[in-house]
PDB file of C-alpha atoms in Angstrom:
ATOM      1  CA  MET A   1     111.793  64.820  -6.514  1.00  0.00           C
ATOM      2  CA  GLU A   2     114.527  66.255  -4.311  1.00  0.00           C
ATOM      3  CA  VAL A   3     112.671  66.583  -0.994  1.00  0.00           C
ATOM      4  CA  PHE A   4     109.217  66.258   0.528  1.00  0.00           C
ATOM      5  CA  ALA A   5     107.445  67.891   3.456  1.00  0.00           C
ATOM      6  CA  VAL A   6     104.200  67.644   5.399  1.00  0.00           C
ATOM      7  CA  VAL A   7     102.017  70.767   5.366  1.00  0.00           C
ATOM      8  CA  ALA A   8      99.136  71.632   7.714  1.00  0.00           C
ATOM      9  CA  ASP A   9      96.501  74.367   7.734  1.00  0.00           C
ATOM     10  CA  SER A  10      93.148  75.148   9.319  1.00  0.00           C
ATOM     11  CA  THR A  11      91.457  75.079   5.891  1.00  0.00           C
ATOM     12  CA  ALA A  12      91.444  72.385   3.205  1.00  0.00           C
ATOM     13  CA  ASP A  13      92.763  74.744   0.499  1.00  0.00           C
ATOM     14  CA  LEU A  14      96.139  74.853   2.314  1.00  0.00           C
ATOM     15  CA  LEU A  15      96.679  78.448   1.133  1.00  0.00           C
ATOM     16  CA  GLY A  16      98.225  79.490   4.460  1.00  0.00           C
ATOM     17  CA  ALA A  17      99.749  76.105   5.217  1.00  0.00           C
ATOM     18  CA  ARG A  18     102.570  75.659   7.683  1.00  0.00           C
ATOM     19  CA  MET A  19     105.313  73.451   6.284  1.00  0.00           C
ATOM     20  CA  GLY A  20     107.371  71.055   8.344  1.00  0.00           C
ATOM     21  CA  PRO A  21     111.079  70.518   7.661  1.00  0.00           C
ATOM     22  CA  THR A  22     111.930  69.066   4.265  1.00  0.00           C
ATOM     23  CA  VAL A  23     113.341  65.561   4.150  1.00  0.00           C
ATOM     24  CA  PRO A  24     115.020  63.604   1.338  1.00  0.00           C
ATOM     25  CA  PRO A  25     113.086  60.886  -0.502  1.00  0.00           C
ATOM     26  CA  THR A  26     115.185  58.259   1.284  1.00  0.00           C
ATOM     27  CA  GLU A  27     113.491  59.179   4.589  1.00  0.00           C
ATOM     28  CA  ARG A  28     110.273  57.437   5.584  1.00  0.00           C
ATOM     29  CA  THR A  29     108.979  60.080   8.006  1.00  0.00           C
ATOM     30  CA  ALA A  30     108.245  63.812   7.905  1.00  0.00           C
ATOM     31  CA  TRP A  31     106.536  65.962  10.558  1.00  0.00           C
ATOM     32  CA  VAL A  32     104.702  69.248  11.073  1.00  0.00           C
ATOM     33  CA  ARG A  33     103.132  71.079  14.024  1.00  0.00           C
ATOM     34  CA  PRO A  34      99.677  72.412  12.999  1.00  0.00           C
ATOM     35  CA  LEU A  35      98.806  76.024  13.850  1.00  0.00           C
ATOM     36  CA  VAL A  36      95.499  75.072  15.458  1.00  0.00           C
ATOM     37  CA  GLU A  37      94.503  74.453  19.053  1.00  0.00           C
ATOM     38  CA  PRO A  38      94.156  70.867  20.312  1.00  0.00           C
ATOM     39  CA  GLY A  39      90.678  69.529  19.521  1.00  0.00           C
ATOM     40  CA  GLN A  40      90.340  71.680  16.370  1.00  0.00           C
ATOM     41  CA  TRP A  41      90.280  70.482  12.755  1.00  0.00           C
ATOM     42  CA  ALA A  42      93.519  70.660  10.799  1.00  0.00           C
ATOM     43  CA  HIS A  43      94.121  69.655   7.203  1.00  0.00           C
ATOM     44  CA  VAL A  44      97.351  67.926   6.200  1.00  0.00           C
ATOM     45  CA  ALA A  45      99.031  66.839   2.975  1.00  0.00           C
ATOM     46  CA  VAL A  46     102.467  65.866   1.693  1.00  0.00           C
ATOM     47  CA  ARG A  47     104.201  67.978  -0.961  1.00  0.00           C
ATOM     48  CA  ALA A  48     107.087  66.882  -3.196  1.00  0.00           C
ATOM     49  CA  TYR A  49     109.624  69.523  -4.281  1.00  0.00           C
ATOM     50  CA  ALA A  50     112.420  69.882  -6.845  1.00  0.00           C
ATOM     51  CA  ALA A  51     114.469  73.050  -7.387  1.00  0.00           C
ATOM     52  CA  GLY A  52     112.171  74.831  -4.917  1.00  0.00           C
ATOM     53  CA  ASP A  53     109.031  74.137  -6.958  1.00  0.00           C
ATOM     54  CA  VAL A  54     106.087  71.960  -5.894  1.00  0.00           C
ATOM     55  CA  LEU A  55     106.045  68.869  -8.116  1.00  0.00           C
ATOM     56  CA  ALA A  56     103.081  67.082  -6.560  1.00  0.00           C
ATOM     57  CA  ILE A  57     100.762  67.176  -3.570  1.00  0.00           C
ATOM     58  CA  SER A  58      98.981  64.279  -1.925  1.00  0.00           C
ATOM     59  CA  SER A  59      95.301  64.196  -1.102  1.00  0.00           C
ATOM     60  CA  VAL A  60      94.355  66.588   1.698  1.00  0.00           C
ATOM     61  CA  VAL A  61      93.096  64.870   4.838  1.00  0.00           C
ATOM     62  CA  GLY A  62      91.101  66.577   7.606  1.00  0.00           C
ATOM     63  CA  LEU A  63      92.032  65.466  11.125  1.00  0.00           C
ATOM     64  CA  ILE A  64      91.317  66.479  14.704  1.00  0.00           C
ATOM     65  CA  TYR A  65      94.574  67.728  16.240  1.00  0.00           C
ATOM     66  CA  GLN A  66      95.072  65.732  19.437  1.00  0.00           C
ATOM     67  CA  PRO A  67      98.678  65.954  20.610  1.00  0.00           C
ATOM     68  CA  GLU A  68      99.830  63.530  23.240  1.00  0.00           C
ATOM     69  CA  ALA A  69     102.143  64.837  25.931  1.00  0.00           C
ATOM     70  CA  ALA A  70     105.406  63.011  26.448  1.00  0.00           C
ATOM     71  CA  PRO A  71     105.702  61.397  29.874  1.00  0.00           C
ATOM     72  CA  PRO A  72     107.537  63.633  32.400  1.00  0.00           C
ATOM     73  CA  GLY A  73     111.302  63.225  32.154  1.00  0.00           C
ATOM     74  CA  SER A  74     111.175  61.424  28.795  1.00  0.00           C
ATOM     75  CA  GLU A  75     112.817  62.481  25.576  1.00  0.00           C
ATOM     76  CA  PRO A  76     110.589  63.512  22.625  1.00  0.00           C
ATOM     77  CA  GLU A  77     110.101  60.740  20.088  1.00  0.00           C
ATOM     78  CA  PHE A  78     111.133  62.955  17.146  1.00  0.00           C
ATOM     79  CA  PRO A  79     112.453  66.498  16.456  1.00  0.00           C
ATOM     80  CA  GLY A  80     110.608  69.431  17.937  1.00  0.00           C
ATOM     81  CA  GLY A  81     108.798  67.603  20.730  1.00  0.00           C
ATOM     82  CA  SER A  82     105.826  65.339  21.086  1.00  0.00           C
ATOM     83  CA  GLU A  83     103.145  67.613  19.624  1.00  0.00           C
ATOM     84  CA  GLU A  84     103.999  67.214  15.937  1.00  0.00           C
ATOM     85  CA  TRP A  85     102.186  65.062  13.451  1.00  0.00           C
ATOM     86  CA  ARG A  86     104.276  62.833  11.365  1.00  0.00           C
ATOM     87  CA  VAL A  87     103.602  61.092   8.099  1.00  0.00           C
ATOM     88  CA  GLY A  88     105.335  57.893   7.136  1.00  0.00           C
ATOM     89  CA  LYS A  89     105.920  54.841   9.257  1.00  0.00           C
ATOM     90  CA  PRO A  90     104.095  54.956  11.658  1.00  0.00           C
ATOM     91  CA  ALA A  91     101.614  57.317  10.053  1.00  0.00           C
ATOM     92  CA  LEU A  92     100.029  60.263  11.879  1.00  0.00           C
ATOM     93  CA  PRO A  93     100.182  58.905  15.442  1.00  0.00           C
ATOM     94  CA  PHE A  94      98.530  61.964  16.976  1.00  0.00           C
ATOM     95  CA  ALA A  95      95.496  62.158  14.684  1.00  0.00           C
ATOM     96  CA  HIS A  96      92.678  60.002  15.977  1.00  0.00           C
ATOM     97  CA  ARG A  97      89.715  60.926  13.776  1.00  0.00           C
ATOM     98  CA  SER A  98      89.409  61.935  10.136  1.00  0.00           C
ATOM     99  CA  GLN A  99      86.782  63.530   7.940  1.00  0.00           C
ATOM    100  CA  PRO A 100      86.439  62.986   4.174  1.00  0.00           C
ATOM    101  CA  LEU A 101      86.876  66.174   2.154  1.00  0.00           C
TER     102      LEU A 101
END
């Protein structure tokens, strides 16, 4: 594996998934901003890549997208702002409910 990335889509098949930035395997966190409105279901997974090809994909998890706004005047906790989901440590801080697929 060369890199991994979190992907998110409105459907569990992830056919139109939005991919977050790729990160090396030495990183413990990756993030993505789902293309759904707050309060809607999104499906997320982690993909591993080598030479541009998908090597493996994690289980797909359905979550309610519930972004938390950063306090006024504060800096975002990670790249892109406070509305992304991240996977790693800590895991998915903005997803509060899940549904088995």
